[in-house]
Coordinates of C-alpha atoms in Angstrom, one line a residue:
M1460 CA 25.2 -90.8 90.4
K1461 CA 24.9 -93.3 88.7
K1462 CA 21.2 -93.7 89.3
D1463 CA 20.5 -89.9 88.8
G1464 CA 22.6 -90.1 85.4
K1465 CA 20.5 -92.8 83.9
K1466 CA 17.2 -91.0 84.8
R1467 CA 18.3 -88.1 82.8
V1468 CA 19.3 -89.9 80.0
W1469 CA 16.2 -91.6 79.7
F1470 CA 13.9 -88.4 80.4
L1471 CA 15.9 -87.0 77.6
L1472 CA 15.0 -90.2 75.7
I1473 CA 11.9 -89.9 76.1
F1474 CA 11.2 -86.1 75.9
C1475 CA 13.4 -86.4 72.0
T1476 CA 11.0 -89.7 71.6
A1477 CA 7.7 -87.9 71.9
V1478 CA 8.8 -84.3 70.6
F1479 CA 9.7 -86.6 67.4
A1480 CA 6.8 -88.2 67.3
A1481 CA 4.6 -84.9 67.4
F1482 CA 6.7 -83.5 64.2
L1483 CA 5.6 -86.7 62.3
V1484 CA 2.1 -86.7 63.6
R1485 CA 2.4 -82.7 62.3
L1486 CA 4.0 -83.5 59.1
Y1487 CA 1.9 -86.4 58.3
W1488 CA -1.7 -84.8 58.9
M1489 CA -0.1 -81.1 56.8
Q1490 CA 0.8 -83.8 53.6
F1491 CA -2.0 -85.9 53.9
T1492 CA -5.2 -84.6 56.0
M1493 CA -4.6 -81.5 55.4
A1494 CA -3.2 -81.3 51.6
D1495 CA -6.4 -80.2 49.5
H1496 CA -6.4 -76.5 52.0
Y1497 CA -3.0 -76.5 51.2
A1498 CA -2.6 -77.0 47.9
K1499 CA -6.3 -74.9 47.0
K1500 CA -4.5 -71.8 49.0
L1501 CA -0.9 -72.0 47.2
E1502 CA -3.5 -71.8 44.5
Q1503 CA -5.1 -69.0 45.3
A1504 CA -1.8 -67.4 45.9
S1505 CA -0.2 -67.6 42.5
Q1506 CA -3.4 -66.8 40.9
T1507 CA -5.8 -63.7 40.7
S1508 CA -9.2 -62.8 39.1
Y1509 CA -11.0 -60.4 37.5
T1510 CA -14.6 -59.9 35.8
V1511 CA -15.9 -58.9 32.8
R1512 CA -19.1 -57.4 31.5
I1513 CA -21.3 -59.3 29.1
P1514 CA -23.5 -56.9 27.4
A1515 CA -26.8 -57.0 27.0
A1516 CA -28.9 -56.7 23.5
R1517 CA -31.6 -53.6 24.1
G1518 CA -35.2 -54.5 22.5
S1519 CA -36.6 -53.4 19.5
I1520 CA -38.9 -50.8 18.8
V1521 CA -41.6 -52.4 16.5
D1522 CA -44.9 -51.1 14.9
R1523 CA -48.3 -52.6 14.5
S1524 CA -47.2 -54.9 12.1
G1525 CA -43.8 -56.1 13.5
T1526 CA -41.6 -53.7 11.4
A1527 CA -38.6 -53.1 13.5
L1528 CA -38.0 -49.4 13.9
V1529 CA -35.1 -49.4 15.9
Q1530 CA -33.0 -52.3 17.1
D1531 CA -29.1 -53.0 18.0
D1532 CA -26.9 -54.2 15.8
T1533 CA -23.9 -55.4 16.7
V1534 CA -20.8 -54.2 16.9
Y1535 CA -17.0 -55.3 18.5
D1536 CA -14.9 -54.2 20.9
L1537 CA -11.4 -54.7 21.6
A1538 CA -9.5 -55.3 24.6
L1539 CA -5.9 -56.2 25.5
C1540 CA -5.2 -58.9 28.2
V1541 CA -3.1 -58.7 30.9
P1542 CA -0.8 -60.8 31.7
A1543 CA 0.0 -62.0 28.0
P1544 CA -2.1 -65.8 28.0
P1545 CA 0.7 -69.1 27.6
D1546 CA 1.8 -69.3 24.2
T1547 CA 1.7 -65.5 23.9
E1548 CA 4.4 -62.6 23.7
M1549 CA 2.9 -59.4 24.8
A1550 CA 5.5 -57.3 22.7
Q1551 CA 4.6 -59.5 19.5
T1552 CA 1.0 -58.7 20.1
L1553 CA 1.1 -54.8 21.0
Q1554 CA 3.8 -55.2 17.3
T1555 CA 1.0 -57.1 15.7
L1556 CA -1.5 -54.7 17.1
K1557 CA 0.5 -51.4 15.4
E1558 CA 0.3 -53.4 11.9
L1559 CA -3.4 -53.7 11.9
D1560 CA -3.3 -49.8 13.3
L1561 CA -5.5 -51.1 16.1
G1562 CA -4.8 -49.6 19.8
G1563 CA -3.6 -46.0 18.7
K1564 CA 0.0 -44.9 19.3
D1565 CA 0.4 -44.6 22.9
V1566 CA -0.6 -48.8 24.0
E1567 CA 2.7 -48.9 25.7
T1568 CA 1.9 -46.2 27.6
Q1569 CA -1.7 -47.2 28.4
L1570 CA -0.7 -50.3 29.2
A1571 CA 2.1 -49.7 31.9
A1572 CA -0.2 -47.2 33.7
F1573 CA -2.8 -50.2 33.5
C1574 CA -0.1 -52.8 34.9
S1575 CA 0.9 -50.3 37.8
A1576 CA -3.0 -50.9 39.3
V1577 CA -3.4 -54.1 38.5
S1578 CA -2.3 -57.2 38.6
A1579 CA -4.3 -59.0 35.8
G1580 CA -7.7 -57.9 33.4
E1581 CA -8.9 -56.6 30.4
L1582 CA -6.9 -53.0 28.7
P1583 CA -10.0 -51.8 26.8
L1584 CA -8.3 -50.7 22.9
A1585 CA -10.7 -49.8 20.8
E1586 CA -14.6 -49.6 20.0
N1587 CA -17.1 -50.4 17.0
L1588 CA -14.9 -52.8 15.3
T1589 CA -15.5 -52.9 11.1
Q1590 CA -16.0 -56.0 9.8
A1591 CA -12.5 -55.8 8.1
Q1592 CA -10.6 -55.2 11.5
C1593 CA -12.4 -57.7 13.3
Q1594 CA -11.4 -60.0 10.1
S1595 CA -7.7 -58.6 10.4
L1596 CA -7.7 -59.6 14.0
L1597 CA -8.4 -63.4 13.5
A1598 CA -6.5 -63.3 10.3
A1599 CA -3.8 -62.6 12.9
G1600 CA -4.7 -65.2 15.3
L1601 CA -5.0 -63.1 18.0
P1602 CA -8.5 -63.4 19.7
Q1603 CA -7.7 -67.4 19.5
S1604 CA -4.8 -67.1 21.0
G1605 CA -6.5 -65.4 23.7
A1606 CA -4.1 -62.5 23.6
V1607 CA -6.6 -59.6 22.9
R1608 CA -10.6 -60.0 23.6
L1609 CA -13.2 -59.5 20.9
T1610 CA -17.0 -58.6 22.8
A1611 CA -19.5 -58.5 21.0
R1612 CA -21.9 -55.0 22.0
G1613 CA -25.5 -54.0 20.7
T1614 CA -25.4 -50.2 18.8
R1615 CA -28.4 -48.2 18.6
T1616 CA -29.6 -47.8 14.9
A1617 CA -33.0 -46.4 13.6
V1618 CA -33.7 -48.3 10.8
D1619 CA -35.0 -45.0 9.2
G1620 CA -33.6 -42.4 11.2
T1621 CA -36.1 -39.8 10.1
L1622 CA -39.3 -41.6 10.7
A1623 CA -40.8 -40.2 13.9
P1624 CA -37.3 -39.5 15.9
Q1625 CA -38.8 -36.8 18.7
L1626 CA -41.3 -39.9 19.1
L1627 CA -38.7 -42.9 19.3
G1628 CA -36.6 -40.8 20.9
G1629 CA -33.0 -41.4 21.8
V1630 CA -30.3 -43.8 24.5
G1631 CA -27.0 -42.1 25.6
A1632 CA -24.5 -41.9 28.8
M1633 CA -25.7 -41.4 31.8
S1634 CA -24.8 -37.6 33.8
A1635 CA -24.0 -38.0 37.7
E1636 CA -27.7 -37.7 38.7
Q1637 CA -28.9 -40.5 36.7
W1638 CA -25.8 -42.7 37.5
A1639 CA -26.7 -42.1 40.9
Q1640 CA -30.0 -43.2 40.7
K1641 CA -29.1 -46.3 38.6
K1642 CA -26.3 -47.7 40.1
A1643 CA -28.2 -49.3 42.4
Q1644 CA -30.2 -51.6 39.3
G1645 CA -26.8 -53.2 38.7
L1646 CA -25.8 -50.7 36.0
A1647 CA -22.3 -49.7 35.0
M1648 CA -21.7 -46.1 34.9
D1649 CA -20.3 -46.5 31.4
E1650 CA -23.8 -48.1 30.0
S1651 CA -26.1 -46.1 28.2
I1652 CA -29.6 -45.4 29.0
G1653 CA -32.8 -43.9 26.9
Q1654 CA -33.5 -40.0 26.9
W1655 CA -35.8 -38.8 25.8
G1656 CA -38.9 -40.3 24.2
L1657 CA -39.9 -43.6 23.5
E1658 CA -36.3 -45.1 24.9
A1659 CA -36.3 -43.0 27.9
T1660 CA -40.4 -43.6 28.8
W1661 CA -40.2 -47.8 28.2
E1662 CA -35.9 -47.7 29.8
D1663 CA -36.9 -50.6 32.2
A1664 CA -38.4 -52.7 30.0
L1665 CA -36.1 -52.2 26.8
R1666 CA -32.7 -52.6 28.7
G1667 CA -31.2 -55.8 28.9
R1668 CA -29.7 -57.6 32.0
A1669 CA -25.8 -57.9 31.3
G1670 CA -24.0 -60.5 31.8
S1671 CA -20.5 -61.4 33.5
L1672 CA -17.4 -63.7 32.9
K1673 CA -14.9 -64.2 35.7
V1674 CA -11.9 -64.8 35.0
T1675 CA -8.9 -66.8 36.3
V1676 CA -5.4 -65.6 35.6
D1677 CA -2.5 -67.7 36.2
R1678 CA 0.7 -65.5 38.0
S1679 CA 3.1 -67.7 36.6
S1680 CA 2.0 -69.6 33.2
G1681 CA -0.6 -66.8 32.8
G1682 CA -3.1 -69.4 32.4
R1683 CA -6.6 -68.8 32.0
T1684 CA -10.1 -70.0 32.8
E1685 CA -13.5 -68.4 32.5
T1686 CA -16.7 -69.3 34.6
I1687 CA -19.7 -67.8 33.6
Q1688 CA -21.5 -66.0 36.5
S1689 CA -24.8 -65.0 34.5
T1690 CA -25.5 -65.2 31.6
P1691 CA -27.0 -61.8 29.6
Q1692 CA -30.5 -61.2 29.5
A1693 CA -32.1 -59.4 26.0
G1694 CA -34.3 -56.3 26.8
D1695 CA -38.1 -56.9 25.8
T1696 CA -40.1 -55.8 22.4
L1697 CA -41.8 -53.2 22.7
H1698 CA -44.8 -52.7 19.9
L1699 CA -46.7 -49.8 18.8
Y1700 CA -49.7 -48.5 17.2
L1701 CA -47.7 -46.8 15.0
D1702 CA -47.9 -47.8 11.4
A1703 CA -44.3 -46.4 9.9
D1704 CA -45.9 -47.0 6.5
L1705 CA -48.7 -44.4 6.9
Q1706 CA -46.1 -42.3 9.3
R1707 CA -43.6 -41.9 6.3
T1708 CA -47.0 -41.0 4.0
L1709 CA -48.0 -38.5 6.5
R1710 CA -44.7 -36.6 6.7
S1711 CA -44.5 -36.9 2.8
A1712 CA -47.8 -35.2 2.2
L1713 CA -47.0 -32.7 5.5
Q1714 CA -44.0 -31.4 4.0
Q1715 CA -44.8 -31.2 0.4
Q1716 CA -48.0 -29.3 1.6
I1717 CA -45.4 -26.7 3.5
E1718 CA -43.7 -26.4 0.0
T1719 CA -46.7 -26.0 -2.2
L1720 CA -47.4 -23.1 0.1
Q1721 CA -44.3 -21.0 0.3
A1722 CA -43.9 -21.8 -3.8
T1723 CA -48.0 -20.8 -4.6
K1724 CA -49.2 -18.5 -2.0
P1725 CA -48.3 -15.0 -1.5
E1726 CA -47.7 -13.2 1.4
G1727 CA -50.0 -13.6 4.4
K1728 CA -51.2 -16.3 3.0
G1729 CA -49.4 -19.8 3.8
K1730 CA -46.0 -18.2 2.0
E1731 CA -44.1 -18.2 5.2
A1732 CA -45.4 -21.7 6.5
C1733 CA -43.1 -23.2 7.6
A1734 CA -43.5 -25.5 10.5
G1735 CA -46.3 -27.8 11.7
A1736 CA -47.7 -31.1 13.1
A1737 CA -49.9 -33.8 12.0
V1738 CA -51.5 -37.0 13.9
V1739 CA -53.8 -39.8 13.1
V1740 CA -55.3 -42.3 15.8
D1741 CA -57.4 -45.3 15.8
V1742 CA -60.8 -43.6 16.5
Q1743 CA -61.6 -47.1 18.1
T1744 CA -58.1 -48.3 20.3
G1745 CA -57.5 -44.9 20.9
G1746 CA -53.6 -45.8 19.2
V1747 CA -51.8 -43.3 17.6
L1748 CA -50.9 -44.4 14.0
A1749 CA -48.9 -41.8 12.7
A1750 CA -47.6 -38.8 14.1
V1751 CA -45.5 -36.2 12.1
S1752 CA -43.2 -33.2 13.5
L1753 CA -41.5 -31.3 10.7
P1754 CA -39.1 -29.8 10.7
D1755 CA -37.1 -33.0 12.2
Y1756 CA -34.2 -34.8 12.3
D1757 CA -32.2 -37.7 11.1
L1758 CA -31.4 -40.1 14.6
A1759 CA -28.8 -41.5 12.6
S1760 CA -26.5 -38.3 13.1
W1761 CA -28.2 -36.3 15.8
R1762 CA -25.0 -36.7 18.4
Q1763 CA -22.8 -35.2 15.8
N1764 CA -25.4 -32.4 14.3
Y1765 CA -26.7 -31.7 18.0
A1766 CA -25.4 -28.3 18.4
A1767 CA -26.7 -27.4 14.9
L1768 CA -29.9 -28.7 16.1
A1769 CA -30.3 -27.1 18.7
T1770 CA -30.9 -24.2 17.4
A1771 CA -32.1 -24.0 14.1
Q1772 CA -34.6 -22.2 13.0
G1773 CA -37.8 -24.3 13.7
A1774 CA -36.5 -26.2 16.7
P1775 CA -35.9 -29.7 14.7
L1776 CA -35.4 -31.3 17.9
V1777 CA -39.0 -30.0 19.5
N1778 CA -41.7 -32.8 19.0
R1779 CA -44.6 -30.6 17.9
V1780 CA -47.3 -33.7 18.6
L1781 CA -47.1 -33.2 22.2
N1782 CA -45.3 -30.3 23.2
G1783 CA -46.7 -27.5 20.1
Q1784 CA -49.3 -25.2 21.4
Y1785 CA -51.6 -23.8 19.2
A1786 CA -55.1 -21.7 19.5
P1787 CA -57.6 -23.9 17.5
G1788 CA -59.2 -21.5 15.9
S1789 CA -62.8 -22.5 14.4
A1790 CA -61.7 -25.7 14.5
F1791 CA -63.1 -25.5 18.4
K1792 CA -66.6 -24.5 17.0
P1793 CA -67.6 -28.4 17.0
A1794 CA -67.1 -28.2 20.8
V1795 CA -69.0 -24.4 21.7
A1796 CA -72.0 -26.2 19.6
A1797 CA -71.7 -29.3 22.3
S1798 CA -72.1 -27.6 25.3
A1799 CA -74.9 -25.2 23.8
L1800 CA -76.7 -28.2 22.9
A1801 CA -76.2 -30.2 26.0
A1802 CA -77.3 -27.3 28.6
G1803 CA -80.1 -26.7 25.5
I1804 CA -79.2 -22.9 24.6
I1805 CA -80.2 -24.0 21.2
T1806 CA -81.4 -26.9 19.5
P1807 CA -79.9 -28.1 15.6
Q1808 CA -83.0 -25.9 14.2
S1809 CA -82.0 -22.8 16.4
T1810 CA -81.0 -20.1 14.0
V1811 CA -78.5 -16.4 14.9
N1812 CA -79.0 -13.3 11.9
C1813 CA -75.6 -12.7 10.7
G1814 CA -74.9 -9.8 9.2
G1815 CA -71.5 -9.6 9.1
R1816 CA -70.8 -7.5 12.7
Y1817 CA -71.5 -9.3 16.0
T1818 CA -73.6 -5.8 17.1
Y1819 CA -74.0 -6.6 20.8
Y1820 CA -71.8 -4.7 22.5
A1821 CA -71.0 -1.2 21.2
G1822 CA -67.7 -0.9 22.1
Y1823 CA -66.3 -4.4 20.3
Q1824 CA -67.8 -5.4 17.1
P1825 CA -65.8 -8.0 15.6
R1826 CA -66.9 -9.5 12.2
C1827 CA -67.4 -12.3 10.2
L1828 CA -65.8 -13.3 6.7
Q1829 CA -69.6 -14.5 5.5
L1830 CA -68.7 -17.0 3.3
G1831 CA -71.4 -18.8 1.8
H1832 CA -73.5 -17.7 4.0
R1833 CA -75.6 -14.5 5.4
G1834 CA -79.2 -13.9 7.1
A1835 CA -80.7 -16.5 9.2
V1836 CA -78.0 -19.1 9.9
S1837 CA -78.7 -22.4 11.7
M1838 CA -76.0 -24.7 13.9
V1839 CA -75.1 -27.1 10.9
T1840 CA -74.9 -24.1 8.5
A1841 CA -72.8 -22.4 10.8
L1842 CA -70.1 -25.5 11.3
R1843 CA -70.3 -25.8 7.2
H1844 CA -69.2 -22.6 6.6
S1845 CA -67.8 -21.4 9.9
C1846 CA -69.9 -18.5 10.7
N1847 CA -68.1 -16.4 13.3
I1848 CA -71.3 -14.1 14.5
Y1849 CA -73.4 -17.8 14.8
F1850 CA -70.7 -18.7 17.6
Y1851 CA -69.6 -15.3 19.4
D1852 CA -73.8 -14.8 19.4
V1853 CA -74.2 -18.8 21.5
G1854 CA -70.7 -19.0 23.0
R1855 CA -71.9 -15.1 25.2
R1856 CA -75.1 -17.1 25.5
L1857 CA -73.5 -19.9 27.3
G1858 CA -70.5 -18.3 28.9
V1859 CA -67.4 -19.5 28.2
D1860 CA -66.8 -21.4 31.4
T1861 CA -69.5 -23.6 30.5
F1862 CA -69.0 -24.1 26.7
S1863 CA -64.8 -24.4 28.4
A1864 CA -65.3 -27.5 30.2
T1865 CA -67.3 -29.6 27.7
A1866 CA -64.2 -28.7 25.7
Q1867 CA -61.9 -29.9 28.5
Q1868 CA -64.3 -32.9 28.1
L1869 CA -63.4 -33.2 24.2
G1870 CA -59.6 -32.9 24.8
L1871 CA -58.7 -30.0 24.9
G1872 CA -56.7 -28.6 27.6
A1873 CA -56.4 -31.8 29.0
P1874 CA -54.0 -35.1 29.5
C1875 CA -54.3 -37.4 26.3
G1876 CA -53.6 -40.5 28.2
T1877 CA -50.0 -41.0 26.6
E1878 CA -47.0 -42.7 27.6
L1879 CA -45.3 -39.6 27.4
P1880 CA -44.7 -36.3 28.7
E1881 CA -47.0 -33.4 27.0
T1882 CA -47.9 -30.0 27.7
T1883 CA -51.4 -29.9 28.9
G1884 CA -51.9 -26.3 27.7
R1885 CA -54.8 -23.8 28.5
L1886 CA -58.3 -22.9 27.7
T1887 CA -59.8 -19.9 28.6
W1888 CA -61.9 -18.6 31.6
S1889 CA -63.6 -16.7 33.7
T1890 CA -61.3 -16.7 36.1
D1891 CA -58.0 -15.0 33.8
E1892 CA -56.6 -12.2 34.9
N1893 CA -57.0 -10.6 31.3
Y1894 CA -60.8 -11.5 31.1
Q1895 CA -63.4 -9.4 29.7
A1896 CA -66.0 -10.0 27.9
G1897 CA -64.4 -9.7 24.6
L1898 CA -62.2 -12.3 25.3
A1899 CA -64.9 -14.5 26.0
L1900 CA -66.5 -14.1 22.2
M1901 CA -63.1 -14.8 21.1
A1902 CA -62.9 -17.9 22.8
A1903 CA -65.8 -18.8 21.6
I1904 CA -64.5 -19.5 18.0
G1905 CA -60.5 -21.1 19.5
Q1906 CA -59.0 -18.0 19.8
G1907 CA -58.3 -16.3 23.3
N1908 CA -55.8 -17.8 26.0
T1909 CA -57.0 -21.2 24.1
S1910 CA -53.8 -23.2 23.9
V1911 CA -53.7 -26.8 22.6
S1912 CA -51.8 -29.6 21.6
P1913 CA -51.7 -31.5 18.5
L1914 CA -52.3 -34.6 20.1
Q1915 CA -55.2 -33.2 21.8
L1916 CA -57.2 -32.1 18.7
A1917 CA -56.8 -35.5 17.4
A1918 CA -58.1 -36.9 20.6
Y1919 CA -60.7 -34.1 20.0
A1920 CA -62.0 -35.0 16.5
G1921 CA -61.9 -38.9 17.5
A1922 CA -64.3 -37.5 20.6
L1923 CA -66.5 -36.5 18.3
A1924 CA -66.2 -38.8 16.1
R1925 CA -67.6 -41.1 18.6
D1926 CA -70.4 -39.1 20.0
G1927 CA -68.7 -36.9 22.8
Q1928 CA -67.2 -40.4 24.6
R1929 CA -63.2 -39.5 24.9
P1930 CA -60.7 -42.7 24.5
A1931 CA -57.1 -42.2 26.4
L1932 CA -54.4 -42.2 23.7
H1933 CA -51.4 -44.7 23.6
F1934 CA -48.4 -45.4 21.4
A1935 CA -47.4 -48.3 23.0
Q1936 CA -49.4 -51.3 21.9
S1937 CA -47.8 -54.2 24.1
I1938 CA -44.1 -55.6 25.3
T1939 CA -43.4 -58.8 24.1
D1940 CA -40.3 -60.8 26.0
T1941 CA -37.5 -63.0 24.6
A1942 CA -39.9 -65.8 24.4
G1943 CA -43.1 -63.7 22.7
N1944 CA -45.1 -63.5 25.7
I1945 CA -47.0 -60.6 26.4
T1946 CA -45.8 -59.4 29.4
W1947 CA -47.6 -56.2 29.2
Q1948 CA -51.0 -54.7 27.3
A1949 CA -52.5 -51.0 26.6
Q1950 CA -56.3 -51.1 27.5
P1951 CA -58.6 -49.3 25.8
D1952 CA -59.5 -46.3 28.4
V1953 CA -62.6 -43.7 28.2
L1954 CA -61.1 -40.6 29.9
A1955 CA -64.7 -38.6 29.8
Q1956 CA -68.3 -38.7 28.2
A1957 CA -68.7 -35.3 26.9
P1958 CA -73.0 -34.9 28.0
G1959 CA -76.1 -35.5 24.9
G1960 CA -75.3 -38.5 22.9
A1961 CA -75.8 -39.1 19.9
A1962 CA -78.3 -36.4 19.9
V1963 CA -76.1 -33.7 20.1
F1964 CA -73.5 -34.8 18.2
A1965 CA -75.0 -36.2 15.0
P1966 CA -76.3 -33.0 14.4
I1967 CA -72.5 -31.9 14.9
R1968 CA -71.1 -34.3 12.4
E1969 CA -74.0 -33.0 10.0
G1970 CA -72.1 -30.6 9.8
M1971 CA -68.6 -31.3 10.0
A1972 CA -69.6 -33.6 7.0
Q1973 CA -71.6 -31.3 5.6
M1974 CA -67.7 -29.0 5.6
A1975 CA -65.7 -31.3 4.2
Q1976 CA -67.7 -31.2 0.9
T1977 CA -67.3 -27.4 0.7
L1978 CA -63.2 -28.6 0.2
R1979 CA -62.6 -30.1 -3.1
T1980 CA -59.6 -32.2 -2.2
L1981 CA -61.8 -33.8 0.5
R1982 CA -64.7 -33.8 -1.7
E1983 CA -62.8 -36.1 -3.9
S1984 CA -61.9 -38.4 -0.8
P1985 CA -62.2 -42.0 -1.7
I1986 CA -63.3 -42.1 1.7
P1987 CA -66.1 -39.7 3.3
L1988 CA -64.9 -37.6 5.8
A1989 CA -65.5 -34.8 7.8
C1990 CA -63.7 -32.0 9.0
K1991 CA -63.2 -28.7 10.8
T1992 CA -61.1 -26.0 9.1
G1993 CA -60.0 -23.2 11.9
S1994 CA -57.7 -20.4 10.8
P1995 CA -56.4 -18.6 14.1
Q1996 CA -55.1 -14.9 14.2
L1997 CA -50.6 -14.9 15.5
A1998 CA -49.7 -11.7 16.8
G1999 CA -47.4 -10.9 13.9
T2000 CA -48.9 -8.6 11.2
L2001 CA -48.3 -8.2 7.6
A2002 CA -47.8 -4.3 5.9
D2003 CA -51.4 -3.4 5.4
G2004 CA -52.0 -5.2 9.3
T2005 CA -53.9 -7.4 7.9
H2006 CA -52.3 -11.0 11.2
Y2007 CA -50.2 -13.7 9.6
T2008 CA -52.5 -17.0 10.2
N2009 CA -52.0 -20.6 11.5
S2010 CA -53.1 -23.7 9.3
V2011 CA -55.8 -26.4 11.6
L2012 CA -58.2 -29.2 10.6
I2013 CA -59.5 -31.9 12.4
G2014 CA -61.4 -34.6 10.9
Y2015 CA -62.2 -38.6 10.7
G2016 CA -63.5 -40.8 8.4
P2017 CA -65.0 -42.7 7.2
V2018 CA -68.5 -40.4 8.4
Q2019 CA -71.1 -43.0 9.3
Q2020 CA -68.7 -45.4 10.7
P2021 CA -65.4 -43.4 11.6
R2022 CA -62.0 -45.9 12.0
F2023 CA -59.7 -42.4 12.1
A2024 CA -59.4 -39.1 13.4
A2025 CA -56.7 -36.8 12.2
A2026 CA -55.4 -33.1 13.2
V2027 CA -52.9 -31.4 11.2
V2028 CA -51.2 -27.9 12.1
I2029 CA -49.3 -25.8 9.7
E2030 CA -47.9 -23.0 11.2
Y2031 CA -47.6 -19.6 9.1
G2032 CA -50.0 -22.0 7.1
G2033 CA -52.3 -19.5 6.2
G2034 CA -55.9 -20.6 6.9
G2035 CA -57.3 -23.9 7.5
S2036 CA -58.4 -25.1 4.0
N2037 CA -54.5 -25.2 3.6
A2038 CA -54.2 -28.1 5.5
A2039 CA -56.6 -30.3 3.7
P2040 CA -54.6 -31.8 1.9
V2041 CA -52.5 -33.8 4.6
L2042 CA -56.0 -35.2 5.5
R2043 CA -56.7 -36.5 2.1
A2044 CA -53.1 -38.2 2.3
A2045 CA -54.7 -39.8 5.0
A2046 CA -57.8 -41.0 3.6
D2047 CA -56.1 -42.4 0.6
W2048 CA -53.7 -44.5 2.5
F2049 CA -56.7 -46.0 4.8
A2050 CA -58.4 -46.2 1.4
A2051 CA -55.6 -48.5 -0.4
A2052 CA -55.4 -50.2 2.5
G2053 CA -58.5 -51.2 2.8
M2054 CA -58.5 -50.3 6.4
A2055 CA -61.9 -48.1 5.6

């Protein structure tokens, strides 16, 4: 019995010793071997973190000389840090914000709702702080203490809001549909993107890439550590062919001419002029140097005035350069001449008798004003004095499909190749539902079903200046990154070549040069100019039954070695010659700039 008792005692002692030893080993393992692991877990349990988005600057849009047209200006947003950092008191911070009139009256309510949702973060309080407000916050020491955060952010600013607003476009908040597409690209829901114009077309290049900052908060002390996870990357710079000074000159000339017509012309002759467009392009590169659409608006205030702009008379939100649709009138005649010469229907010396009325059809005999001509008329004379009878006859013999096809090669009723959406318009064809012989006669003088944009008219003028070769037009010249490296550049591209070359187009250019000499304002230009006017009739009539007319003009200069081509349209302008002062203003600018 005594031996059994001793065995039990020894067994108990050994068992207890083993358990105690295991406990010591486990304790050692926890305190020393796994010390870092448990310390980290403890630290994690006492911390929370959140991420702060660091906005990136949007790239600038600059003109051909590098002058900024649209850029990001820096503004500051205010956020309250939750929980209060060490050595700060939330109540005192809120009181200071109230005294500075920042954060709003219901900041306590906002804070309560915010704290019920998250344990740590930053509550947005105010956007677009003024410089004075920022100085007040700094003077109170709130940003320095970490009680609030001031975040720099870019806000889109047009240097001159009236300079090509429809073309430059604007940025705005994303719609639900846009967000569904953009979130995969890493955009935040509240980010703004380009909504129209060049801002929208070049969104991916202009938009910067936001960075992020991880903020870790100690639950007990409120202490913060910040780690930059990614740095923001500013957007690229978009360089345009547009010249800001020429744009201002052209806008002023068009606006002044509209006002002059309103003040000095009788009814039906320009008094009703109300809107228009003017375009100047580089004949060699296809770069759009100026593009004016009137009426326009100020990019600095379009948001506040959008409702009024959307219903305003004259539709200022419409970009007439790209989307305005106008019959070209007699400005179409060079295309008919080119088509007929190339087809061998006429020679430059061929004549048509102008008796004031076209009598080929018994039931339809349209007239000609016979200004400066009558009797046998050659092609050059027909262009110089815009003889309708000549082009009625040549157009009939040629056929509407043939001369419309040539006009399309020259740029009318065809895409211009720009980076922006444009309305293609249309020409007159024998397959049109309303086609009849009389319609073909009207189409030969730029009416009928024909409807084109001012940009197409400028492309057409450029093609005539280049003996039928039509380059693609471009608003954008290049894109550079923040280091100044070119990442994209527009390449000259010929979209079409009308047949015949110089043999066809030299006499047409001569006729256009002679026409410019019939207009005093162009005859006195410092640069020799060529032009063709158009006075397309509108549906509306005056009391005497005569029709209102638009004023259309195409031209280029200098005559011998063209550098620029232009198109001008004035709605209800009363006749093509009324647009001549706008072309003259462009010529004066080129002469003064030494670019002709």
